[in-house]
Coordinates of C-alpha atoms and ligand atoms in Angstrom, one line a residue:
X233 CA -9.8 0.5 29.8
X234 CA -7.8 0.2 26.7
X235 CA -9.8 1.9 23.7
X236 CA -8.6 -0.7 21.6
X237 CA -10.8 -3.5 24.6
X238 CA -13.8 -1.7 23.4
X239 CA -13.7 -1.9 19.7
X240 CA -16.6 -4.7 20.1
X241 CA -18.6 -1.9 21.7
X242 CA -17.5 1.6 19.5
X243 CA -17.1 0.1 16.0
X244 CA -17.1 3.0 14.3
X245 CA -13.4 3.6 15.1
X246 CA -13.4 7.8 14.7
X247 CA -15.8 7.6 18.1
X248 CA -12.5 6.1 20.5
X249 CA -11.5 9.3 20.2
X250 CA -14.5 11.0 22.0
X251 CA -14.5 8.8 24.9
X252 CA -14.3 11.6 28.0
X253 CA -14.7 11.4 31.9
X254 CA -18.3 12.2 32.5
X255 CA -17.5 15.9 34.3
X256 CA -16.0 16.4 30.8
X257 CA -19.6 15.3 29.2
X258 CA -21.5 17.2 31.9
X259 CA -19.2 20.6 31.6
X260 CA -21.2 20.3 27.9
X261 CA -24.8 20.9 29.6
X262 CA -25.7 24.5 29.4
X263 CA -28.0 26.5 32.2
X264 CA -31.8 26.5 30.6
X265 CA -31.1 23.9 27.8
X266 CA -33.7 21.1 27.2
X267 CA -32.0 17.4 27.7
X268 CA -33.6 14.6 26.2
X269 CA -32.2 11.5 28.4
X270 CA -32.8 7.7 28.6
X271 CA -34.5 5.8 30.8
X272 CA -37.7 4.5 31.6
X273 CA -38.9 2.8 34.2
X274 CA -35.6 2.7 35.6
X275 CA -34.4 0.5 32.5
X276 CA -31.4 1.5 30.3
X277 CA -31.1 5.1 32.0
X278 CA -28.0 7.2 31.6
X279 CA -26.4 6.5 34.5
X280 CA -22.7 8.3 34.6
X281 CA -23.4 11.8 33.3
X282 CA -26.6 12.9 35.2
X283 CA -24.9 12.2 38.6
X284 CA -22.1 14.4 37.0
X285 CA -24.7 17.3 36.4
X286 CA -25.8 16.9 39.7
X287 CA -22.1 17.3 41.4
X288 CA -21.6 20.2 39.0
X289 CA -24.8 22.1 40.0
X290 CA -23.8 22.1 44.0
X291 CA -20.6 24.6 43.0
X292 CA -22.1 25.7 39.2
X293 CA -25.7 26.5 39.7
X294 CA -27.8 25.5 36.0
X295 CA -31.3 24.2 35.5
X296 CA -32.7 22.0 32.9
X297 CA -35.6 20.9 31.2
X298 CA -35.2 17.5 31.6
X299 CA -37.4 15.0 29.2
X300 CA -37.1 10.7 29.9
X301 CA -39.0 8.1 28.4
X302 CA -40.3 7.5 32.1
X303 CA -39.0 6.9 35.5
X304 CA -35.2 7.0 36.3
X305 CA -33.1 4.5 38.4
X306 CA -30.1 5.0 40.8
X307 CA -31.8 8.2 42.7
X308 CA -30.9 10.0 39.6
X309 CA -34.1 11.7 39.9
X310 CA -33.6 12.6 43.6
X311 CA -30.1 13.6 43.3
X312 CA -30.9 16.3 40.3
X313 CA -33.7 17.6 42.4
X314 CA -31.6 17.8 45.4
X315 CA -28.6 19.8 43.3
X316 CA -32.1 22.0 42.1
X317 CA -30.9 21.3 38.5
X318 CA -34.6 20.1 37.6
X319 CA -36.8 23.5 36.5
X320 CA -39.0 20.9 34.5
X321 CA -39.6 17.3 33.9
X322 CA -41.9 15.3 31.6
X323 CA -43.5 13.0 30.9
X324 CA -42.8 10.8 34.0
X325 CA -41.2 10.0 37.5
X326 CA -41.7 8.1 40.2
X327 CA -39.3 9.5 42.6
X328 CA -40.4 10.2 46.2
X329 CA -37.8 13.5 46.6
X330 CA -38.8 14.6 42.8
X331 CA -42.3 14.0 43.8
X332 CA -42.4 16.3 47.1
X333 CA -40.4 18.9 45.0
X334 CA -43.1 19.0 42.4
X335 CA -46.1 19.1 45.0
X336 CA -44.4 22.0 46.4
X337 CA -44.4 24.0 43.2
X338 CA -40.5 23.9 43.0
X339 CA -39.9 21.8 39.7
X340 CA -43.2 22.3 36.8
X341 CA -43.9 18.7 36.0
X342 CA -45.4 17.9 32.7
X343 CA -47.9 14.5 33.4
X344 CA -48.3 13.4 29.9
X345 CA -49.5 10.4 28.0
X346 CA -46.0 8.5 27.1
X347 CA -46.9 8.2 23.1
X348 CA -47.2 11.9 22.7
X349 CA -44.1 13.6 23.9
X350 CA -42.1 13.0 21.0
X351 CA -44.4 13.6 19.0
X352 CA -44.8 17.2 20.1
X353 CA -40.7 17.0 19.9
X354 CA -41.5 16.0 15.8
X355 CA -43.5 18.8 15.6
X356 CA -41.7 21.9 17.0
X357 CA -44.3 22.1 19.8
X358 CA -41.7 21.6 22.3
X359 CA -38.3 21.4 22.2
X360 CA -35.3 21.9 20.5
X361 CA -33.2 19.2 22.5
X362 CA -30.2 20.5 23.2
X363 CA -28.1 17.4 23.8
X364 CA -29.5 13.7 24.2
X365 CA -27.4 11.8 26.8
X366 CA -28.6 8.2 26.0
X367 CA -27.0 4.9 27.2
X368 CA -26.1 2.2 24.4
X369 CA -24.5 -1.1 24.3
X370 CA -22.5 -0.4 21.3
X371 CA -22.3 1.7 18.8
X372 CA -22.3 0.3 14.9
X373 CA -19.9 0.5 12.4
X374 CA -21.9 3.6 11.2
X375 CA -22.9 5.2 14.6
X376 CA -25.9 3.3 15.1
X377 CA -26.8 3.2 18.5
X378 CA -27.7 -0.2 19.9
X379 CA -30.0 0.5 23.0
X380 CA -30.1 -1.7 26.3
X381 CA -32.9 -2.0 28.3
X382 CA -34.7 0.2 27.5
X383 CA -35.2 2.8 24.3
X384 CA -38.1 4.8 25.1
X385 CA -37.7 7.8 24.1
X386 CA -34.1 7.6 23.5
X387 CA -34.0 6.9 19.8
X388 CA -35.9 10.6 18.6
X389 CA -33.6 11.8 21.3
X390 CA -31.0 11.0 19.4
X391 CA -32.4 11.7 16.4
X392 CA -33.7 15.2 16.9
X393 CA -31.2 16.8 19.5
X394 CA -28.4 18.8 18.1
X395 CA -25.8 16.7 20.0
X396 CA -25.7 13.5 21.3
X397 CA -23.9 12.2 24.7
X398 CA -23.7 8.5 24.6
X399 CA -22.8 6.4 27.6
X400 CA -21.6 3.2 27.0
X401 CA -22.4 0.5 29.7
X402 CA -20.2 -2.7 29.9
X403 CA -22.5 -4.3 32.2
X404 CA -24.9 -4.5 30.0
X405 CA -24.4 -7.6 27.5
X406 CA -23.9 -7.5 24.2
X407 CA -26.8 -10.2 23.4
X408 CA -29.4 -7.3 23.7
X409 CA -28.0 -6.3 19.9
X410 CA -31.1 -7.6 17.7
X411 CA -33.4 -7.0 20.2
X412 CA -34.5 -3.6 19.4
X413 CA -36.8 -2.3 16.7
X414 CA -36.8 1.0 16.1
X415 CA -39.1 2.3 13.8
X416 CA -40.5 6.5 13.8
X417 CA -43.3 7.8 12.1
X418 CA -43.3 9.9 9.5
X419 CA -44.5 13.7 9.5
X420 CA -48.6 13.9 9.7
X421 CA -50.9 14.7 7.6
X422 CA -49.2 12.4 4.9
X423 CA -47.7 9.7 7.6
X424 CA -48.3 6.1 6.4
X425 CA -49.8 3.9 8.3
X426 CA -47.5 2.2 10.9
X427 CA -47.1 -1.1 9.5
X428 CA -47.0 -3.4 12.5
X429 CA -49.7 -6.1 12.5
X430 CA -48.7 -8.3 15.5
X431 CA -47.3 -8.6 18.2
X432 CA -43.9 -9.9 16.9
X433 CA -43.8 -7.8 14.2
X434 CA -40.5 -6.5 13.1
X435 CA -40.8 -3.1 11.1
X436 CA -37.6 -0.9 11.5
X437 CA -33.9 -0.9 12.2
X438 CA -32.2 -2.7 15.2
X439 CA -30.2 0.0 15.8
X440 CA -31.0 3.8 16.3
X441 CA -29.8 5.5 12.9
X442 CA -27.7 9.2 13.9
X443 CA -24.9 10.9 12.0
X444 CA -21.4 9.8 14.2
X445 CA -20.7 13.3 14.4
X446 CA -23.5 14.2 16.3
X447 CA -21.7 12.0 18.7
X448 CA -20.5 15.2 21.5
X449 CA -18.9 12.4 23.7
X450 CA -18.9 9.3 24.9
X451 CA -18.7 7.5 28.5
X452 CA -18.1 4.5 29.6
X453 CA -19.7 3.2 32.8
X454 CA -20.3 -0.4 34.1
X455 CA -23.2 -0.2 36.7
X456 CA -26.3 -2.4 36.1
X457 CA -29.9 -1.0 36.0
X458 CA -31.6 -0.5 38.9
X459 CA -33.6 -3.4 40.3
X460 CA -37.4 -2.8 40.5
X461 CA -39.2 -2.3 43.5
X462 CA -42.1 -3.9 43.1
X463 CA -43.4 -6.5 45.8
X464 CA -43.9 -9.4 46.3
X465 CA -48.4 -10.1 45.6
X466 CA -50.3 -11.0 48.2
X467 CA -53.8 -12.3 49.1
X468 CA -55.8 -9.4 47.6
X469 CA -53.7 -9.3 44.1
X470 CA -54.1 -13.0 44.1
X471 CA -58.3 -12.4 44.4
X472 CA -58.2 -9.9 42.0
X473 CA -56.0 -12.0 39.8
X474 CA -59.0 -14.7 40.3
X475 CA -61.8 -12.5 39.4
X476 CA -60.0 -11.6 36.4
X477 CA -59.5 -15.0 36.0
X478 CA -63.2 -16.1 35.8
X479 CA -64.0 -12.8 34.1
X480 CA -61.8 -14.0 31.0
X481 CA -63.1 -17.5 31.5
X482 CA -66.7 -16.1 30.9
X483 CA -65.9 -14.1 28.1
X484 CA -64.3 -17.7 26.2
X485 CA -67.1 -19.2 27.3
X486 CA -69.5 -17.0 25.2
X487 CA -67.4 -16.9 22.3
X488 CA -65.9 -13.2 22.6
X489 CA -62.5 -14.5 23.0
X490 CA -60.7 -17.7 22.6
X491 CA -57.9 -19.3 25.7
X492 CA -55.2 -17.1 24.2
X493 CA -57.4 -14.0 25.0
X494 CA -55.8 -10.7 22.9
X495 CA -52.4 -9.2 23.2
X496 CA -52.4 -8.5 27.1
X497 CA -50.7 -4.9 28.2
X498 CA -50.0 -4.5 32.1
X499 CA -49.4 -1.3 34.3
X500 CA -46.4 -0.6 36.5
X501 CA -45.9 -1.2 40.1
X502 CA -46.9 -4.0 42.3
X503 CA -50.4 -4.8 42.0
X504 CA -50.3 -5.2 38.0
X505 CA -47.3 -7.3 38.5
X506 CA -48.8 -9.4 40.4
X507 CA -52.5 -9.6 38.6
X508 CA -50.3 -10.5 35.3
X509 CA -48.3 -13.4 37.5
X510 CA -51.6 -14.6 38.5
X511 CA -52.9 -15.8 34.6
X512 CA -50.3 -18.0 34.8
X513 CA -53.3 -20.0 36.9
X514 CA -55.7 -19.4 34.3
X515 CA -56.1 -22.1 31.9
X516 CA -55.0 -19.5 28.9
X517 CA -51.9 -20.3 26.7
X518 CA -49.9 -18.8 24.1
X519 CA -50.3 -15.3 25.6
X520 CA -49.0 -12.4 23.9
X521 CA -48.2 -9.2 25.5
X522 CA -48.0 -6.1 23.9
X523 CA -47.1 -3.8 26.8
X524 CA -44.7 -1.0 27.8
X525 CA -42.9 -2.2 30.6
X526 CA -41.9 -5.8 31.2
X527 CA -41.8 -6.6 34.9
X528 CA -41.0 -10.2 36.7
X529 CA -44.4 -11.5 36.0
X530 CA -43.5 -11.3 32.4
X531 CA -40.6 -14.3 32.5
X532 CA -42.9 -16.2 35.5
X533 CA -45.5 -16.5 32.7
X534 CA -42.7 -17.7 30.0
X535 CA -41.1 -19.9 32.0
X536 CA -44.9 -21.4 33.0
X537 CA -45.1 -21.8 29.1
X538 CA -48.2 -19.5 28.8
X539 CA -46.9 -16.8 27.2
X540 CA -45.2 -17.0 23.8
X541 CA -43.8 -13.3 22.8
X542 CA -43.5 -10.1 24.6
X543 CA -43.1 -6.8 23.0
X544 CA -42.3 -3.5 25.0
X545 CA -40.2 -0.5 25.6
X546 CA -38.6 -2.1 28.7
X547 CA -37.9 -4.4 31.3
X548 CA -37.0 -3.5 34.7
X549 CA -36.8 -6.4 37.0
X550 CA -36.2 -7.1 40.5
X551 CA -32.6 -8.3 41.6
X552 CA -33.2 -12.2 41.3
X553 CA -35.3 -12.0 38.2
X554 CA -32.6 -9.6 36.5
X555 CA -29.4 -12.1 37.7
X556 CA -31.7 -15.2 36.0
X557 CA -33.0 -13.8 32.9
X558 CA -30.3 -11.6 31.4
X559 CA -27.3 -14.9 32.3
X560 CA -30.3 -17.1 30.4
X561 CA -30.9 -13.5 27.7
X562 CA -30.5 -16.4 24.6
X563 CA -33.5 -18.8 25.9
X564 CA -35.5 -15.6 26.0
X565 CA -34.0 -13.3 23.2
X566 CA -36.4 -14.8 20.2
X567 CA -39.6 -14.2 21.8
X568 CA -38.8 -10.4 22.9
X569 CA -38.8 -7.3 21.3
X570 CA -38.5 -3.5 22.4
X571 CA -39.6 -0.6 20.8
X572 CA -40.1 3.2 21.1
X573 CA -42.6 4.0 23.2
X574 CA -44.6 5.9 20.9
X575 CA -45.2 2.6 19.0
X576 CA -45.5 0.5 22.2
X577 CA -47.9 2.9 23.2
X578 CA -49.4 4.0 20.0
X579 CA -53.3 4.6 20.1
X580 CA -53.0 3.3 16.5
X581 CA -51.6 -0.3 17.1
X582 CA -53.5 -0.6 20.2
X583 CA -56.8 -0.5 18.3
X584 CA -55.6 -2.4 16.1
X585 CA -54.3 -5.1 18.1
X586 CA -57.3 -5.1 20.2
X587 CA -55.3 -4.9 23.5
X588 CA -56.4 -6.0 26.6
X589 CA -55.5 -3.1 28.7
X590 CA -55.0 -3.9 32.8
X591 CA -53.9 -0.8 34.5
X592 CA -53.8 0.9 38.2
X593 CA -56.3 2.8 40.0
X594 CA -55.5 5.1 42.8
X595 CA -59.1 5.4 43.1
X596 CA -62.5 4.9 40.6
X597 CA -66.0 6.4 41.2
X598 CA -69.4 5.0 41.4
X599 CA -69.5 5.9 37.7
X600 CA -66.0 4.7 36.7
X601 CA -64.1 7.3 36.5
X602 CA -60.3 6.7 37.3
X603 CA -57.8 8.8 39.3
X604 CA -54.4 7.2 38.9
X605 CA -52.3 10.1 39.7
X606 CA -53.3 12.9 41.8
X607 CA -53.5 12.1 45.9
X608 CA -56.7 14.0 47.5
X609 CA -57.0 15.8 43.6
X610 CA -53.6 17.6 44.5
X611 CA -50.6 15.9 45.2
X612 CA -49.0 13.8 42.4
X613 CA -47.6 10.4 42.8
X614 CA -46.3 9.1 39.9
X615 CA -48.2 10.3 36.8
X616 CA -50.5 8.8 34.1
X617 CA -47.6 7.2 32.5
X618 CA -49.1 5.2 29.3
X619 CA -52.3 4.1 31.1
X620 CA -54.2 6.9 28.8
X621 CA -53.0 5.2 25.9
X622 CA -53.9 2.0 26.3
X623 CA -57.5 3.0 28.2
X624 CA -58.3 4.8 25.4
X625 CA -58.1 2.9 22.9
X626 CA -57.7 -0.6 24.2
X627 CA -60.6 -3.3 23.5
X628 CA -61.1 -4.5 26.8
X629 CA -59.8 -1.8 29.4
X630 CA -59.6 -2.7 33.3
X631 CA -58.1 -0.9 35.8
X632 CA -57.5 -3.2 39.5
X633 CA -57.1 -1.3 42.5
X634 CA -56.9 -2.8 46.2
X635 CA -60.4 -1.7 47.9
X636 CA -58.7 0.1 50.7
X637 CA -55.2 1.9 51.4
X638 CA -53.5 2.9 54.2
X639 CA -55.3 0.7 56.2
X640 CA -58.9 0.7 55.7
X641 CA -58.8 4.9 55.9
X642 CA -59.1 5.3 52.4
X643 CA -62.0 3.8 50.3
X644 CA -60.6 3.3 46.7
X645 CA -64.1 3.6 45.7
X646 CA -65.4 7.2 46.5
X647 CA -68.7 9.1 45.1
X648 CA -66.6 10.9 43.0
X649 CA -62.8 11.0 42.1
X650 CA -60.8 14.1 43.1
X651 CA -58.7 14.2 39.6
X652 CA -60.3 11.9 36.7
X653 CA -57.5 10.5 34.5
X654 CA -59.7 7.8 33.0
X655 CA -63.5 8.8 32.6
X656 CA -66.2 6.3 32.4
X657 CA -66.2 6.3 28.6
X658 CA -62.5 4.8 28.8
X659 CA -63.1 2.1 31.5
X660 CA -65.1 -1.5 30.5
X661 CA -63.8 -3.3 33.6
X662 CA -63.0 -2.5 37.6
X663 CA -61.7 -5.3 39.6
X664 CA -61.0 -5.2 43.8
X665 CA -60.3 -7.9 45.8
X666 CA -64.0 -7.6 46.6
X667 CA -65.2 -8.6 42.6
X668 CA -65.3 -7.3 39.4
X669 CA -67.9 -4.7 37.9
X670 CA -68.6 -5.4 34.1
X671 CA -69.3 -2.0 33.0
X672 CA -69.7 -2.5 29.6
X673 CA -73.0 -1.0 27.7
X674 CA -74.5 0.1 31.4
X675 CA -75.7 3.1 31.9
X676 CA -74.0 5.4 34.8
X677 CA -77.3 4.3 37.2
X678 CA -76.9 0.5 36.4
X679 CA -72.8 1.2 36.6
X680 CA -73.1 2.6 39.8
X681 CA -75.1 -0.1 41.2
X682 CA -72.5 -2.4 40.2
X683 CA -69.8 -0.5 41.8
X684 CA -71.6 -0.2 44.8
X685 CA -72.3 -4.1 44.9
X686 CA -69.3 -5.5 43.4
X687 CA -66.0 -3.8 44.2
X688 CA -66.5 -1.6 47.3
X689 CA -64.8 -2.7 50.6
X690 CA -67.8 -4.2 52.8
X691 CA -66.7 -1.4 56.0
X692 CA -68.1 1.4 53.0
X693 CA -70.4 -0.2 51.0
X694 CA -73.2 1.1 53.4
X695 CA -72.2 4.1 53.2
X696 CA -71.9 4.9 49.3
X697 CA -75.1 3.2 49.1
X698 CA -75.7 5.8 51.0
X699 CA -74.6 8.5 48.8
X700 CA -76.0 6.8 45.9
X701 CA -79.6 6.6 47.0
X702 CA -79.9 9.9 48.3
X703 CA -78.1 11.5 45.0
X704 CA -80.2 9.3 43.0
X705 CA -83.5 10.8 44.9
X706 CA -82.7 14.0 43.6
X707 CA -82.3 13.0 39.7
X708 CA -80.1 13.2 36.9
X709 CA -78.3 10.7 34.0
X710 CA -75.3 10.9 36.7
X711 CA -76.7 11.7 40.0
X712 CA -74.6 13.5 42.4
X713 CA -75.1 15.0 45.7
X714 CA -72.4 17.8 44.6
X715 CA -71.8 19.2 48.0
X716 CA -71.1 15.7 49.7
X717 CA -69.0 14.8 46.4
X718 CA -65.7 15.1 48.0
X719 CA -66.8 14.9 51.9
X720 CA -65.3 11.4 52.1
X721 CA -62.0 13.3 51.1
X722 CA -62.5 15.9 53.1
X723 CA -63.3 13.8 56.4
X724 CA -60.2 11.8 55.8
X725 CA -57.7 15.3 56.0
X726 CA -60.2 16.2 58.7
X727 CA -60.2 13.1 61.2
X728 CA -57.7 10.5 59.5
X729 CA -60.1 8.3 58.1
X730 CA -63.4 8.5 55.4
X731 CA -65.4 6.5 57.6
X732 CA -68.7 8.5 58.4
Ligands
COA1006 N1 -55.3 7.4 48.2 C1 -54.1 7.7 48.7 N2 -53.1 6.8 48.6 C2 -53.3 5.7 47.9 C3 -54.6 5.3 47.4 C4 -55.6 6.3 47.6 N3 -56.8 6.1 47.1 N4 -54.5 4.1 46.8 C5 -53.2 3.7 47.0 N5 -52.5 4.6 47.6 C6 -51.1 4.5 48.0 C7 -50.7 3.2 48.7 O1 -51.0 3.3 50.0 C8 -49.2 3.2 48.4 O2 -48.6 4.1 49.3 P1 -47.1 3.8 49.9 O3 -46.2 3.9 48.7 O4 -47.0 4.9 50.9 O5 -47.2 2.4 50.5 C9 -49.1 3.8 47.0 O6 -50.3 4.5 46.8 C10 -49.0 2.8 45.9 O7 -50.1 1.9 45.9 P2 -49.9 0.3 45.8 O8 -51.2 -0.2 46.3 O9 -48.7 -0.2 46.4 O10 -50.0 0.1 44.2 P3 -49.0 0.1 43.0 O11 -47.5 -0.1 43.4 O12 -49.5 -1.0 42.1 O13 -49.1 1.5 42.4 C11 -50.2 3.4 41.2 C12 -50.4 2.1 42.0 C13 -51.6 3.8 40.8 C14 -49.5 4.4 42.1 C15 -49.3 3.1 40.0 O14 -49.8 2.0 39.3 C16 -49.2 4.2 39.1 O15 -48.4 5.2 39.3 N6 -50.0 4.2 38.0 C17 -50.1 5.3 37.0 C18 -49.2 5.1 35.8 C19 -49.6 3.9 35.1 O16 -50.7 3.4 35.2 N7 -48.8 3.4 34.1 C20 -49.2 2.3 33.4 C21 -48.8 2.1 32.1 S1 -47.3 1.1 32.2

């Protein structure tokens, strides 16, 4: 392309003059440097220069600490795992080849909550980044970046890294400038308070603020994101979504909310997507999400006029969603923001806010303990993502799992979790297709009972009352037969399945 087509996307006109081929912007990357690189939940990632790392490694041999906002489209994650240029990666993936190379020891994954990482970055606990490599869809006057999809992480990328790699992506449309915020917190202990009181609230710059000659080089590329993978819900999110339903019904009905609830935040991946879809049968209106990632369900509930302003850190959509939101962006545009996700996920705002937190169990225990990450307590699936901060400090936090997986061989309700992510102090509310346990102000023996009752799979209930009785014979605030803990576990590796 002529550099003088894309002076509506490089404004600043000194940057035409840094526009490389992305081998050129790759050759930059030095073995054992720490990259700081966009993306996040497959939204807005850097899409040109990673692949070139990844060609470069197979005949130059270099590793990389490699730091995202979260998960990465277009098998980038895969493909720098497969050229062995990954020697760590935090805070998130979701990568089935990344995955299997971290349970094997090969790449040192750091699972961390998604609000703190840049923080630590601020802070000179981890870090220097060596070069951000973050996509935009223009670049201001001044050398403001204007994010896509996504930011992230991507703006203190940019800010803190010594140099910055920025790939400019045609495909993505110039209407997404104005619908950033970016706002960073100041150094602690004298940081002021972050001044965002709702969801719609606008408190920094639409643009990421860095010095143009930071600018190393820049890109151009023209692929759209990645579509989402979620799928389609089916008749066990919709009976979750209907517990849920009732659930929030009960709670307007005694006064502790009203039909517009409190800003709602939803987890990744299918099930959440499809729990959120399902308020759109509720008799709620004027929603307001303040989440991290916004999925299909997000625009289902706009366009069902139940929802009226979504704030986030991205939006990753399946194919036919992305195709009829982003050619409709303007009908949209006014009641959308993204931020960074420390502030989408700040513990801070989410107090605040009073957020109704709805997030993903792998599995939960008769006390409520939640294990969101860790397969059989050792293998990692995707990692805790932001679910910490938002069970933490949400006012209402539910997790939804399906009562069984694979099958019925797994319970997702066991005597006790093999990795706790969540424990029972951070969880109010668990919801299976089964029902809905209420877990606020119960003790762990009146929790329990709940549990047992309400959300286990009728093929296991028998058996983790069971468990319960007999541990509860014995004695103890939290009874547990600590040898049979993990036998339902155990039986599964042993025989396939944790029926007794
Ligand atoms: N033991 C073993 N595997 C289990 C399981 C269990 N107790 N429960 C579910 N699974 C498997 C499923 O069988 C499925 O496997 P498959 O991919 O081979 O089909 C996989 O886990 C995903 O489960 P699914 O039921 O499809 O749920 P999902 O797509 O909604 O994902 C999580 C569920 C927990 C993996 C996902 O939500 C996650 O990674 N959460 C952590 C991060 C997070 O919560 N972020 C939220 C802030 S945005």
């Amino acid at each position: 392309m002529n550099p003088a087509d894309l002076s509506a996307r490089i404004r600043h006109p000194a940057l035409l003059e840094r526009i490389v081929a992305p081998e050129i912007a790759a050759a930059m990357i030095e073995d054992g440097m720490i990259i700081g690189m966009s993306g996040f939940t497959k939204a807005g990632d850097a899409k040109a220069v990673p692949i070139a790392m990844a060609e470069r490694a197979r005949t130059d041999p270099f590793q990389i600490t490699l730091i995202t906002g979260a998960s990465l489209g277009h098998d980038i994650d895969r493909m720098l795992t497969e050229a062995h240029v990954l020697s760590r990666r935090m805070p998130f993936q979701a990568d089935p080849t990344l995955r299997k190379a971290i349970n094997r020891g090969e790449v040192m994954f750091i699972d961390q909550h998604l609000s703190e990482t840049v923080e630590h970055l601020r802070s000179n606990q981890l870090g220097p980044i060596d070069y951000a490599i973050v996509e935009a869809a223009a670049i201001t006057e001044d050398g403001g970046l204007i994010p896509t999809t996504s930011i992230g992480n991507s703006a203190s990328f940019a800010m803190l890294a010594k140099k910055v790699i920025v790939e400019i992506n045609l495909s993505q449309p110039l209407g997404l400038d104005g619908l950033h915020d970016i706002y960073i917190p100041g150094k602690r202990p004298t940081r002021a308070p972050i001044p965002l009181m709702a969801c719609d609230s606008r408190v920094g710059t639409p643009y990421v603020p860095i010095a143009p000659e930071k600018i190393a080089a820049i890109v151009i590329t023209n692929e759209i994101d990645s579509a989402s993978s979620v799928l389609p819900g089916d008749s066990e999110t919709s009976a979750i979504a209907r517990h849920l339903i009732a659930f929030f019904g009960n709670e307007v009905a005694s006064g502790r909310l009203d039909l517009t609830l409190q800003p709602l935040q939803a987890g990744i991946g299918t099930i959440a997507n499809s729990v959120l879809k399902g308020l759109a049968d509720g008799p709620f209106h004027h929603l307001r999400l303040y989440s991290e990632v916004l999925q299909d369900s997000t625009f289902d509930l706009f366009d069902a006029g139940k929802l009226s302003f979504a704030s986030a850190s991205s939006i990753t959509l399946s194919a036919p969603y992305a195709e009829r939101v982003f050619s409709n962006f303007e009908r949209y545009k006014d009641k959308l923001v993204l931020r960074p996700q420390e502030i989408s996920n700040h513990p801070e705002i989410i107090r605040r806010l009073g957020i109704i937190g709805i997030n993903t169990a792998l599995e939960f225990d008769i006390y409520g303990n939640v294990n969101s990450t860790h397969v059989d307590g050792s293998n990692m699936m995707n990692g805790i993502g932001g679910s910490g901060d938002f069970a933490r400090n949400a006012y209402l936090s539910i997790f939804v799992t399906k009562s069984l997986a694979k099958n019925d061989d797994i319970s997702s309700v066991v005597p006790m979790v093999s990795h706790v992510d969540h424990t029972e102090h951070d969880v109010d509310i668990l919801v299976t297709e089964i029902g809905l346990a209420d877990l606020r102000n119960r003790a762990p023996r009146e929790r329990a009972r709940l549990i047992i009752d309400n959300c286990v799979h009728p093929s296991y209930r028998a058996q983790l009352d069971d468990y319960f009785t007999r541990a509860t014979a014995r004695g103890g605030h939290t009874p547990h037969l600590l040898e049979e803990a993990f036998s339902w576990h155990m039986r599964r590796k042993a025989t396939g399945s944790m029926k007794a």
